[in-house]
Amino acid sequence: MKESKLIRLSKSSLSIHEQLEVIKTIDSEFLGYGDVSKRFEDALTKSLGTNAIAVNSGTTALILSLQIAGISKDDIVIAPSFTYLATIQAITALGAIPYFCDVSLNGHLSIKKIPSDLIQKAKAIIIMHYGGVELEMNGLLKWARENKLRVIEDSAHSFGSTQFSNKIGDRDFDFVCYSFDGIKNITTAEGGCICAKNKNDQQRLKDIRLLGVKGDTKKRQLNLRTWEPEVSEQGWRAHMSNVNAAIGIAQLNRSKELWEKRKKIANFYYENFINYSDLLRLIIPKDEGVVPHIYPIVIFSEDKLKKIFKAFKANSIQYGRHYFPCHRLDYFKKYSHTDLKNTNYLYKHLISIPLHCDLSRNKQIFVIDNLIKNIKD
Ligand SMILES: *Cc1c(COP(=O)(O)O)cnc(C)c1O
């Protein structure tokens, strides 16, 4: 790859292995859902320690999980406003109503402020593991079950994180949704997967991602089709193709290496920024169990943050602002009920600095220098 001056915020990290898998798949002339998709699902299942169902995006993973959780028109789903808007679009895609909830200052949904009548009315809750830092789920699942809420985890940021269990399969959950879009912790170009604890839910998920055709997954894994389909519920064209899965197989083989690179960069940032705790706050902790997806930093002074934005632009360093509050987006404004204090605060004070597997040490230092120079005075 050509070294360019631009320092990218995030990007895919690909090798000859992804190229070879894709060429093999193209040569086979079976491109849709099939044997390669199955191989990827088997590899995912091994890596996660629980059955994984591959779909065509993280957003789809959320929509299908909500449907199987029993969500339909006018049902209330509690969700953070502080998330990527896909989380909320998944709710409204089913005609359901998002109830926006505030987060703590580390970006994790905080259930303390949800009114109790609302908890009674809601049917499900979506939580998001911001930045790759996991929310401890045992307590939340217990609370949710007491209140008859299904729990959907938007784990788009946290593929590979092992803070509370080595594998997802080792702990309790309802639905866990991953994204493998171009910049996530592993990629399939576009894609995602769903883990569901309940066997019956698993089977229904497999069916509804293939237009609801019962048992079609098994047929297609053998490169066969169903000519007399049995369909009893709403389905979608939501499966993962062989081509996308081919990229995923190579990425999953390289996942340990990819995750270590992310962790190493985050640790280097941590070591360099931790001395400035009077001026900023780090979101990604020093924790071996975190595979960071982004590197957000809270800058206490808004003026200094503006200076940093300007300096980054002048030096061709891309930055991100994860996230603009969803409750303030035009399409979702009608669901907005109260001022979400921490959500608004975080948006005003956060910057995400470059983090991807191919970011050289020199570039990391350049980013650090630019930030520190502009925060000191
Ligand atoms: C990426 C992402 C999604 C959506 O995943 P796609 O694969 O891009 O559809 C959902 N939620 C969060 C928090 C994400 O970062």
Short mmCIF file of N, CA and C in Angstrom, two decimals, residues 92-252:
data_model
loop_
_atom_site.label_atom_id
_atom_site.label_comp_id
_atom_site.label_asym_id
_atom_site.label_seq_id
_atom_site.Cartn_x
_atom_site.Cartn_y
_atom_site.Cartn_z
N THR A 92 -37.34 1.30 14.51
CA THR A 92 -38.42 1.91 13.73
C THR A 92 -38.70 1.10 12.46
N ALA A 93 -37.73 0.33 11.99
CA ALA A 93 -37.96 -0.53 10.81
C ALA A 93 -39.14 -1.47 11.04
N LEU A 94 -39.34 -1.86 12.29
CA LEU A 94 -40.44 -2.78 12.60
C LEU A 94 -41.71 -2.04 13.04
N GLY A 95 -41.67 -0.71 12.92
CA GLY A 95 -42.83 0.09 13.33
C GLY A 95 -42.89 0.27 14.84
N ALA A 96 -41.85 -0.14 15.52
CA ALA A 96 -41.83 -0.02 16.98
C ALA A 96 -41.35 1.37 17.38
N ILE A 97 -41.46 1.68 18.67
CA ILE A 97 -41.20 3.03 19.18
C ILE A 97 -39.97 3.03 20.09
N PRO A 98 -38.93 3.77 19.73
CA PRO A 98 -37.77 3.82 20.63
C PRO A 98 -38.05 4.70 21.84
N TYR A 99 -37.65 4.25 23.02
CA TYR A 99 -37.66 5.12 24.19
C TYR A 99 -36.20 5.45 24.48
N PHE A 100 -35.83 6.71 24.25
CA PHE A 100 -34.43 7.09 24.38
C PHE A 100 -34.02 7.22 25.84
N CYS A 101 -32.89 6.64 26.13
CA CYS A 101 -32.41 6.56 27.49
C CYS A 101 -31.01 7.19 27.55
N ASP A 102 -30.68 7.80 28.67
CA ASP A 102 -29.37 8.44 28.81
C ASP A 102 -28.28 7.41 29.11
N VAL A 103 -27.04 7.85 29.03
CA VAL A 103 -25.90 6.98 29.32
C VAL A 103 -25.11 7.53 30.49
N SER A 104 -24.25 6.69 31.06
CA SER A 104 -23.30 7.19 32.05
C SER A 104 -22.18 7.88 31.28
N LEU A 105 -21.24 8.49 31.99
CA LEU A 105 -20.21 9.27 31.28
C LEU A 105 -19.18 8.41 30.56
N ASN A 106 -19.30 7.08 30.68
CA ASN A 106 -18.45 6.25 29.82
C ASN A 106 -19.22 5.70 28.61
N GLY A 107 -20.41 6.22 28.39
CA GLY A 107 -21.16 5.87 27.17
C GLY A 107 -22.02 4.62 27.28
N HIS A 108 -22.12 4.07 28.48
CA HIS A 108 -22.95 2.88 28.67
C HIS A 108 -24.36 3.26 29.12
N LEU A 109 -25.35 2.62 28.55
CA LEU A 109 -26.74 2.89 28.90
C LEU A 109 -26.95 2.78 30.42
N SER A 110 -27.71 3.74 30.92
CA SER A 110 -27.92 3.76 32.36
C SER A 110 -29.42 3.62 32.62
N ILE A 111 -29.79 2.53 33.29
CA ILE A 111 -31.22 2.23 33.44
C ILE A 111 -31.86 2.99 34.60
N LYS A 112 -31.02 3.66 35.38
CA LYS A 112 -31.53 4.32 36.59
C LYS A 112 -32.60 5.36 36.30
N LYS A 113 -32.47 6.03 35.16
CA LYS A 113 -33.37 7.15 34.89
C LYS A 113 -34.64 6.78 34.13
N ILE A 114 -34.85 5.49 33.89
CA ILE A 114 -36.06 5.10 33.15
C ILE A 114 -37.25 5.07 34.11
N PRO A 115 -38.32 5.82 33.81
CA PRO A 115 -39.49 5.82 34.70
C PRO A 115 -40.10 4.42 34.80
N SER A 116 -40.63 4.08 35.97
CA SER A 116 -41.06 2.69 36.17
C SER A 116 -42.27 2.32 35.32
N ASP A 117 -43.16 3.30 35.04
CA ASP A 117 -44.31 2.96 34.19
C ASP A 117 -43.85 2.62 32.77
N LEU A 118 -42.78 3.27 32.36
CA LEU A 118 -42.23 3.00 31.04
C LEU A 118 -41.64 1.59 30.98
N ILE A 119 -40.96 1.20 32.06
CA ILE A 119 -40.38 -0.14 32.12
C ILE A 119 -41.49 -1.18 31.99
N GLN A 120 -42.63 -0.89 32.62
CA GLN A 120 -43.78 -1.81 32.55
C GLN A 120 -44.29 -1.94 31.12
N LYS A 121 -44.29 -0.81 30.39
CA LYS A 121 -44.87 -0.80 29.05
C LYS A 121 -43.93 -1.37 27.99
N ALA A 122 -42.62 -1.24 28.22
CA ALA A 122 -41.65 -1.63 27.18
C ALA A 122 -41.57 -3.15 27.04
N LYS A 123 -41.17 -3.59 25.84
CA LYS A 123 -41.07 -5.03 25.60
C LYS A 123 -39.63 -5.51 25.49
N ALA A 124 -38.73 -4.59 25.14
CA ALA A 124 -37.33 -5.00 24.95
C ALA A 124 -36.42 -3.83 25.25
N ILE A 125 -35.16 -4.14 25.44
CA ILE A 125 -34.15 -3.11 25.66
C ILE A 125 -32.92 -3.46 24.81
N ILE A 126 -32.36 -2.43 24.17
CA ILE A 126 -31.11 -2.64 23.44
C ILE A 126 -30.00 -1.95 24.21
N ILE A 127 -28.94 -2.65 24.46
CA ILE A 127 -27.77 -2.00 25.06
C ILE A 127 -26.62 -2.06 24.05
N MET A 128 -25.69 -1.11 24.16
CA MET A 128 -24.59 -1.05 23.20
C MET A 128 -23.26 -1.02 23.96
N HIS A 129 -22.34 -1.90 23.58
CA HIS A 129 -21.05 -1.97 24.27
C HIS A 129 -20.10 -0.94 23.64
N TYR A 130 -20.24 0.31 24.11
CA TYR A 130 -19.56 1.45 23.47
C TYR A 130 -18.03 1.32 23.43
N GLY A 131 -17.52 1.47 22.23
CA GLY A 131 -16.06 1.48 22.04
C GLY A 131 -15.42 0.11 22.09
N GLY A 132 -16.20 -0.91 22.47
CA GLY A 132 -15.64 -2.25 22.66
C GLY A 132 -15.53 -2.58 24.14
N VAL A 133 -15.84 -1.57 24.99
CA VAL A 133 -15.83 -1.78 26.44
C VAL A 133 -17.19 -2.38 26.81
N GLU A 134 -17.17 -3.53 27.45
CA GLU A 134 -18.42 -4.22 27.70
C GLU A 134 -19.15 -3.72 28.95
N LEU A 135 -20.45 -3.66 28.80
CA LEU A 135 -21.31 -3.41 29.95
C LEU A 135 -21.47 -4.75 30.65
N GLU A 136 -21.36 -4.76 31.98
CA GLU A 136 -21.51 -6.02 32.70
C GLU A 136 -22.97 -6.46 32.60
N MET A 137 -23.22 -7.66 32.07
CA MET A 137 -24.58 -8.02 31.68
C MET A 137 -25.38 -8.79 32.72
N ASN A 138 -24.72 -9.43 33.69
CA ASN A 138 -25.47 -10.30 34.61
C ASN A 138 -26.57 -9.56 35.33
N GLY A 139 -26.21 -8.42 35.91
CA GLY A 139 -27.18 -7.62 36.65
C GLY A 139 -28.28 -7.11 35.73
N LEU A 140 -27.88 -6.66 34.56
CA LEU A 140 -28.87 -6.10 33.62
C LEU A 140 -29.85 -7.16 33.16
N LEU A 141 -29.36 -8.37 32.89
CA LEU A 141 -30.25 -9.45 32.43
C LEU A 141 -31.24 -9.83 33.53
N LYS A 142 -30.75 -9.84 34.76
CA LYS A 142 -31.61 -10.18 35.88
C LYS A 142 -32.74 -9.15 36.00
N TRP A 143 -32.35 -7.87 35.97
CA TRP A 143 -33.33 -6.77 36.05
C TRP A 143 -34.32 -6.87 34.89
N ALA A 144 -33.80 -7.14 33.68
CA ALA A 144 -34.66 -7.19 32.50
C ALA A 144 -35.67 -8.34 32.61
N ARG A 145 -35.21 -9.48 33.12
CA ARG A 145 -36.12 -10.62 33.22
C ARG A 145 -37.20 -10.38 34.26
N GLU A 146 -36.80 -9.73 35.36
CA GLU A 146 -37.80 -9.38 36.37
C GLU A 146 -38.89 -8.48 35.78
N ASN A 147 -38.48 -7.69 34.80
CA ASN A 147 -39.42 -6.74 34.19
C ASN A 147 -39.94 -7.20 32.83
N LYS A 148 -39.73 -8.48 32.53
CA LYS A 148 -40.23 -9.08 31.28
C LYS A 148 -39.77 -8.34 30.03
N LEU A 149 -38.50 -7.97 30.02
CA LEU A 149 -37.93 -7.31 28.84
C LEU A 149 -36.96 -8.26 28.14
N ARG A 150 -37.09 -8.40 26.82
CA ARG A 150 -36.05 -9.13 26.08
C ARG A 150 -34.85 -8.20 25.92
N VAL A 151 -33.65 -8.78 25.88
CA VAL A 151 -32.44 -7.96 25.82
C VAL A 151 -31.68 -8.22 24.53
N ILE A 152 -31.47 -7.16 23.77
CA ILE A 152 -30.68 -7.27 22.54
C ILE A 152 -29.39 -6.49 22.75
N GLU A 153 -28.27 -7.16 22.57
CA GLU A 153 -26.98 -6.48 22.72
C GLU A 153 -26.46 -6.05 21.36
N ASP A 154 -26.29 -4.76 21.19
CA ASP A 154 -25.63 -4.25 19.99
C ASP A 154 -24.13 -4.31 20.28
N SER A 155 -23.52 -5.40 19.80
CA SER A 155 -22.10 -5.65 20.08
C SER A 155 -21.24 -5.32 18.87
N ALA A 156 -21.73 -4.37 18.07
CA ALA A 156 -21.02 -3.99 16.83
C ALA A 156 -19.58 -3.55 17.12
N HIS A 157 -19.36 -2.97 18.33
CA HIS A 157 -18.02 -2.47 18.66
C HIS A 157 -17.15 -3.51 19.35
N SER A 158 -17.76 -4.58 19.85
CA SER A 158 -17.02 -5.36 20.85
C SER A 158 -16.67 -6.79 20.42
N PHE A 159 -16.61 -7.04 19.11
CA PHE A 159 -16.23 -8.38 18.67
C PHE A 159 -14.80 -8.67 19.14
N GLY A 160 -14.65 -9.71 19.95
CA GLY A 160 -13.32 -10.07 20.47
C GLY A 160 -13.11 -9.69 21.92
N SER A 161 -13.91 -8.77 22.46
CA SER A 161 -13.73 -8.35 23.85
C SER A 161 -14.10 -9.50 24.80
N THR A 162 -13.32 -9.63 25.87
CA THR A 162 -13.51 -10.75 26.80
C THR A 162 -13.37 -10.28 28.25
N GLN A 163 -14.04 -9.18 28.59
CA GLN A 163 -13.88 -8.65 29.95
C GLN A 163 -14.57 -9.51 30.99
N PHE A 164 -15.72 -10.08 30.64
CA PHE A 164 -16.50 -10.79 31.64
C PHE A 164 -16.61 -12.28 31.39
N SER A 165 -16.19 -12.73 30.20
CA SER A 165 -16.16 -14.16 29.92
C SER A 165 -15.24 -14.36 28.72
N ASN A 166 -14.58 -15.51 28.66
CA ASN A 166 -13.69 -15.75 27.52
C ASN A 166 -14.44 -15.78 26.22
N LYS A 167 -15.66 -16.34 26.27
CA LYS A 167 -16.49 -16.43 25.08
C LYS A 167 -17.91 -16.03 25.46
N ILE A 168 -18.64 -15.48 24.48
CA ILE A 168 -20.04 -15.12 24.73
C ILE A 168 -20.81 -16.34 25.23
N GLY A 169 -20.49 -17.50 24.62
CA GLY A 169 -21.20 -18.72 24.97
C GLY A 169 -21.04 -19.12 26.44
N ASP A 170 -20.02 -18.57 27.12
CA ASP A 170 -19.80 -18.90 28.53
C ASP A 170 -20.70 -18.11 29.47
N ARG A 171 -21.37 -17.08 28.92
CA ARG A 171 -22.20 -16.27 29.82
C ARG A 171 -23.65 -16.24 29.32
N ASP A 172 -24.51 -15.64 30.13
CA ASP A 172 -25.92 -15.56 29.80
C ASP A 172 -26.16 -14.42 28.80
N PHE A 173 -27.15 -14.56 27.96
CA PHE A 173 -27.58 -13.48 27.04
C PHE A 173 -28.90 -13.88 26.41
N ASP A 174 -29.56 -12.92 25.77
CA ASP A 174 -30.73 -13.23 24.93
C ASP A 174 -30.31 -13.23 23.46
N PHE A 175 -29.97 -12.01 22.98
CA PHE A 175 -29.50 -11.85 21.60
C PHE A 175 -28.26 -10.97 21.60
N VAL A 176 -27.23 -11.42 20.89
CA VAL A 176 -26.02 -10.62 20.73
C VAL A 176 -25.81 -10.40 19.22
N CYS A 177 -25.69 -9.13 18.82
CA CYS A 177 -25.58 -8.79 17.40
C CYS A 177 -24.23 -8.17 17.09
N TYR A 178 -23.52 -8.75 16.13
CA TYR A 178 -22.22 -8.21 15.72
C TYR A 178 -22.33 -7.60 14.33
N SER A 179 -21.43 -6.67 14.04
CA SER A 179 -21.30 -6.11 12.70
C SER A 179 -19.91 -6.42 12.17
N PHE A 180 -19.85 -6.77 10.89
CA PHE A 180 -18.56 -6.97 10.23
C PHE A 180 -18.43 -6.03 9.04
N ASP A 181 -18.93 -4.80 9.18
CA ASP A 181 -18.76 -3.85 8.08
C ASP A 181 -17.28 -3.50 7.94
N GLY A 182 -16.96 -2.67 6.96
CA GLY A 182 -15.56 -2.47 6.57
C GLY A 182 -14.59 -2.09 7.65
N ILE A 183 -15.07 -1.41 8.70
CA ILE A 183 -14.12 -0.89 9.69
C ILE A 183 -14.24 -1.55 11.07
N LYS A 184 -15.03 -2.59 11.18
CA LYS A 184 -15.23 -3.20 12.50
C LYS A 184 -14.05 -4.11 12.89
N ASN A 185 -14.13 -4.72 14.06
CA ASN A 185 -12.97 -5.46 14.60
C ASN A 185 -12.54 -6.64 13.73
N ILE A 186 -13.47 -7.25 12.99
CA ILE A 186 -13.13 -8.02 11.79
C ILE A 186 -14.14 -7.61 10.73
N THR A 187 -13.80 -7.81 9.46
CA THR A 187 -14.73 -7.40 8.41
C THR A 187 -15.05 -8.54 7.45
N THR A 188 -16.25 -8.45 6.84
CA THR A 188 -16.61 -9.30 5.71
C THR A 188 -16.98 -8.37 4.54
N ALA A 189 -16.47 -7.16 4.52
CA ALA A 189 -16.86 -6.05 3.64
C ALA A 189 -18.16 -5.44 4.19
N GLU A 190 -19.27 -6.17 4.05
CA GLU A 190 -20.50 -5.85 4.77
C GLU A 190 -20.98 -7.15 5.39
N GLY A 191 -21.54 -7.09 6.57
CA GLY A 191 -22.04 -8.32 7.17
C GLY A 191 -22.22 -8.19 8.66
N GLY A 192 -22.71 -9.26 9.24
CA GLY A 192 -22.92 -9.28 10.68
C GLY A 192 -23.32 -10.67 11.10
N CYS A 193 -23.54 -10.86 12.38
CA CYS A 193 -24.07 -12.15 12.82
C CYS A 193 -24.87 -11.99 14.10
N ILE A 194 -25.71 -12.99 14.34
CA ILE A 194 -26.57 -12.97 15.53
C ILE A 194 -26.29 -14.23 16.34
N CYS A 195 -26.16 -14.05 17.65
CA CYS A 195 -26.16 -15.19 18.56
C CYS A 195 -27.46 -15.11 19.35
N ALA A 196 -28.17 -16.20 19.42
CA ALA A 196 -29.40 -16.26 20.21
C ALA A 196 -29.27 -17.45 21.15
N LYS A 197 -29.63 -17.25 22.41
CA LYS A 197 -29.46 -18.32 23.39
C LYS A 197 -30.46 -19.45 23.16
N ASN A 198 -31.69 -19.06 22.80
CA ASN A 198 -32.79 -20.02 22.71
C ASN A 198 -32.76 -20.77 21.37
N LYS A 199 -32.84 -22.11 21.43
CA LYS A 199 -32.73 -22.95 20.21
C LYS A 199 -33.81 -22.64 19.19
N ASN A 200 -35.04 -22.45 19.69
CA ASN A 200 -36.15 -22.14 18.80
C ASN A 200 -35.94 -20.78 18.10
N ASP A 201 -35.43 -19.81 18.87
CA ASP A 201 -35.10 -18.50 18.28
C ASP A 201 -34.04 -18.67 17.18
N GLN A 202 -33.06 -19.53 17.45
CA GLN A 202 -31.99 -19.75 16.46
C GLN A 202 -32.58 -20.25 15.14
N GLN A 203 -33.47 -21.24 15.24
CA GLN A 203 -34.04 -21.80 14.01
C GLN A 203 -34.87 -20.77 13.26
N ARG A 204 -35.65 -19.99 14.00
CA ARG A 204 -36.47 -18.96 13.32
C ARG A 204 -35.58 -17.91 12.67
N LEU A 205 -34.48 -17.55 13.33
CA LEU A 205 -33.56 -16.57 12.74
C LEU A 205 -32.97 -17.08 11.43
N LYS A 206 -32.60 -18.36 11.43
CA LYS A 206 -32.05 -18.95 10.21
C LYS A 206 -33.07 -18.89 9.08
N ASP A 207 -34.33 -19.12 9.41
CA ASP A 207 -35.37 -19.09 8.39
C ASP A 207 -35.67 -17.67 7.91
N ILE A 208 -35.83 -16.73 8.84
CA ILE A 208 -36.28 -15.40 8.38
C ILE A 208 -35.18 -14.63 7.65
N ARG A 209 -33.92 -15.03 7.81
CA ARG A 209 -32.90 -14.35 7.00
C ARG A 209 -32.93 -14.86 5.56
N LEU A 210 -33.63 -15.97 5.29
CA LEU A 210 -33.79 -16.48 3.93
C LEU A 210 -35.28 -16.47 3.56
N LEU A 211 -35.87 -15.26 3.63
CA LEU A 211 -37.26 -15.02 3.25
C LEU A 211 -38.27 -15.89 4.00
N GLY A 212 -37.87 -16.42 5.14
CA GLY A 212 -38.81 -17.18 5.95
C GLY A 212 -39.03 -18.61 5.46
N VAL A 213 -38.21 -19.04 4.50
CA VAL A 213 -38.38 -20.39 3.96
C VAL A 213 -37.83 -21.41 4.96
N LYS A 214 -38.72 -22.24 5.49
CA LYS A 214 -38.34 -23.19 6.55
C LYS A 214 -37.25 -24.14 6.07
N GLY A 215 -36.15 -24.21 6.82
CA GLY A 215 -35.09 -25.18 6.54
C GLY A 215 -34.24 -24.85 5.32
N ASP A 216 -34.40 -23.65 4.76
CA ASP A 216 -33.65 -23.31 3.55
C ASP A 216 -32.14 -23.22 3.81
N THR A 217 -31.77 -22.85 5.03
CA THR A 217 -30.35 -22.74 5.37
C THR A 217 -29.63 -24.06 5.07
N LYS A 218 -30.19 -25.16 5.54
CA LYS A 218 -29.54 -26.47 5.36
C LYS A 218 -29.40 -26.81 3.88
N LYS A 219 -30.46 -26.57 3.11
CA LYS A 219 -30.45 -26.85 1.68
C LYS A 219 -29.34 -26.06 0.99
N ARG A 220 -29.30 -24.76 1.26
CA ARG A 220 -28.36 -23.88 0.55
C ARG A 220 -26.91 -24.17 0.92
N GLN A 221 -26.70 -24.69 2.13
CA GLN A 221 -25.33 -25.06 2.50
C GLN A 221 -24.81 -26.18 1.61
N LEU A 222 -25.75 -26.95 1.02
CA LEU A 222 -25.36 -28.03 0.08
C LEU A 222 -25.50 -27.55 -1.37
N ASN A 223 -25.61 -26.22 -1.51
CA ASN A 223 -25.81 -25.61 -2.83
C ASN A 223 -27.08 -26.11 -3.52
N LEU A 224 -28.12 -26.38 -2.71
CA LEU A 224 -29.41 -26.81 -3.26
C LEU A 224 -30.46 -25.73 -2.97
N ARG A 225 -31.64 -25.87 -3.58
CA ARG A 225 -32.73 -24.92 -3.30
C ARG A 225 -34.02 -25.64 -2.93
N THR A 226 -34.91 -24.86 -2.33
CA THR A 226 -36.19 -25.43 -1.91
C THR A 226 -37.24 -25.09 -2.96
N TRP A 227 -37.86 -26.09 -3.58
CA TRP A 227 -38.82 -25.81 -4.66
C TRP A 227 -40.26 -25.77 -4.19
N GLU A 228 -40.54 -26.36 -3.02
CA GLU A 228 -41.89 -26.26 -2.48
C GLU A 228 -41.79 -25.64 -1.09
N PRO A 229 -41.57 -24.30 -1.08
CA PRO A 229 -41.26 -23.65 0.21
C PRO A 229 -42.45 -23.64 1.17
N GLU A 230 -42.08 -23.69 2.44
CA GLU A 230 -43.07 -23.57 3.51
C GLU A 230 -42.72 -22.27 4.23
N VAL A 231 -43.64 -21.32 4.21
CA VAL A 231 -43.36 -20.00 4.79
C VAL A 231 -44.48 -19.62 5.74
N SER A 232 -44.13 -19.29 7.01
CA SER A 232 -45.20 -18.94 7.93
C SER A 232 -44.96 -17.62 8.65
N GLU A 233 -43.89 -16.92 8.32
CA GLU A 233 -43.73 -15.59 8.91
C GLU A 233 -42.93 -14.67 8.01
N GLN A 234 -42.94 -13.37 8.37
CA GLN A 234 -42.21 -12.39 7.57
C GLN A 234 -40.73 -12.73 7.55
N GLY A 235 -40.18 -12.81 6.33
CA GLY A 235 -38.74 -13.03 6.20
C GLY A 235 -38.10 -11.94 5.38
N TRP A 236 -36.80 -12.02 5.25
CA TRP A 236 -36.02 -10.98 4.58
C TRP A 236 -34.91 -11.63 3.74
N ARG A 237 -34.42 -10.91 2.74
CA ARG A 237 -33.20 -11.36 2.06
C ARG A 237 -32.06 -10.80 2.90
N ALA A 238 -31.63 -11.56 3.87
CA ALA A 238 -30.71 -11.02 4.86
C ALA A 238 -29.52 -11.92 5.12
N HIS A 239 -29.38 -12.96 4.30
CA HIS A 239 -28.29 -13.91 4.51
C HIS A 239 -26.93 -13.30 4.12
N MET A 240 -25.86 -13.93 4.57
CA MET A 240 -24.52 -13.53 4.15
C MET A 240 -24.10 -14.38 2.95
N SER A 241 -23.53 -13.73 1.93
CA SER A 241 -23.11 -14.44 0.72
C SER A 241 -21.80 -15.19 0.95
N ASN A 242 -21.56 -16.18 0.09
CA ASN A 242 -20.28 -16.90 0.11
C ASN A 242 -19.08 -15.96 -0.03
N VAL A 243 -19.24 -14.92 -0.88
CA VAL A 243 -18.10 -14.01 -1.14
C VAL A 243 -17.75 -13.23 0.12
N ASN A 244 -18.76 -12.69 0.80
CA ASN A 244 -18.50 -11.96 2.04
C ASN A 244 -17.93 -12.90 3.10
N ALA A 245 -18.49 -14.12 3.14
CA ALA A 245 -18.02 -15.08 4.14
C ALA A 245 -16.56 -15.46 3.90
N ALA A 246 -16.16 -15.48 2.63
CA ALA A 246 -14.77 -15.83 2.30
C ALA A 246 -13.81 -14.84 2.95
N ILE A 247 -14.14 -13.56 2.87
CA ILE A 247 -13.32 -12.53 3.52
C ILE A 247 -13.31 -12.79 5.03
N GLY A 248 -14.48 -13.12 5.55
CA GLY A 248 -14.62 -13.35 6.99
C GLY A 248 -13.79 -14.51 7.50
N ILE A 249 -13.71 -15.58 6.70
CA ILE A 249 -12.92 -16.75 7.12
C ILE A 249 -11.46 -16.36 7.32
N ALA A 250 -10.93 -15.60 6.34
CA ALA A 250 -9.53 -15.17 6.44
C ALA A 250 -9.35 -14.20 7.61
N GLN A 251 -10.32 -13.29 7.80
CA GLN A 251 -10.22 -12.32 8.90
C GLN A 251 -10.27 -13.01 10.26
N LEU A 252 -11.14 -14.01 10.36
CA LEU A 252 -11.27 -14.72 11.63
C LEU A 252 -9.99 -15.50 11.94
#
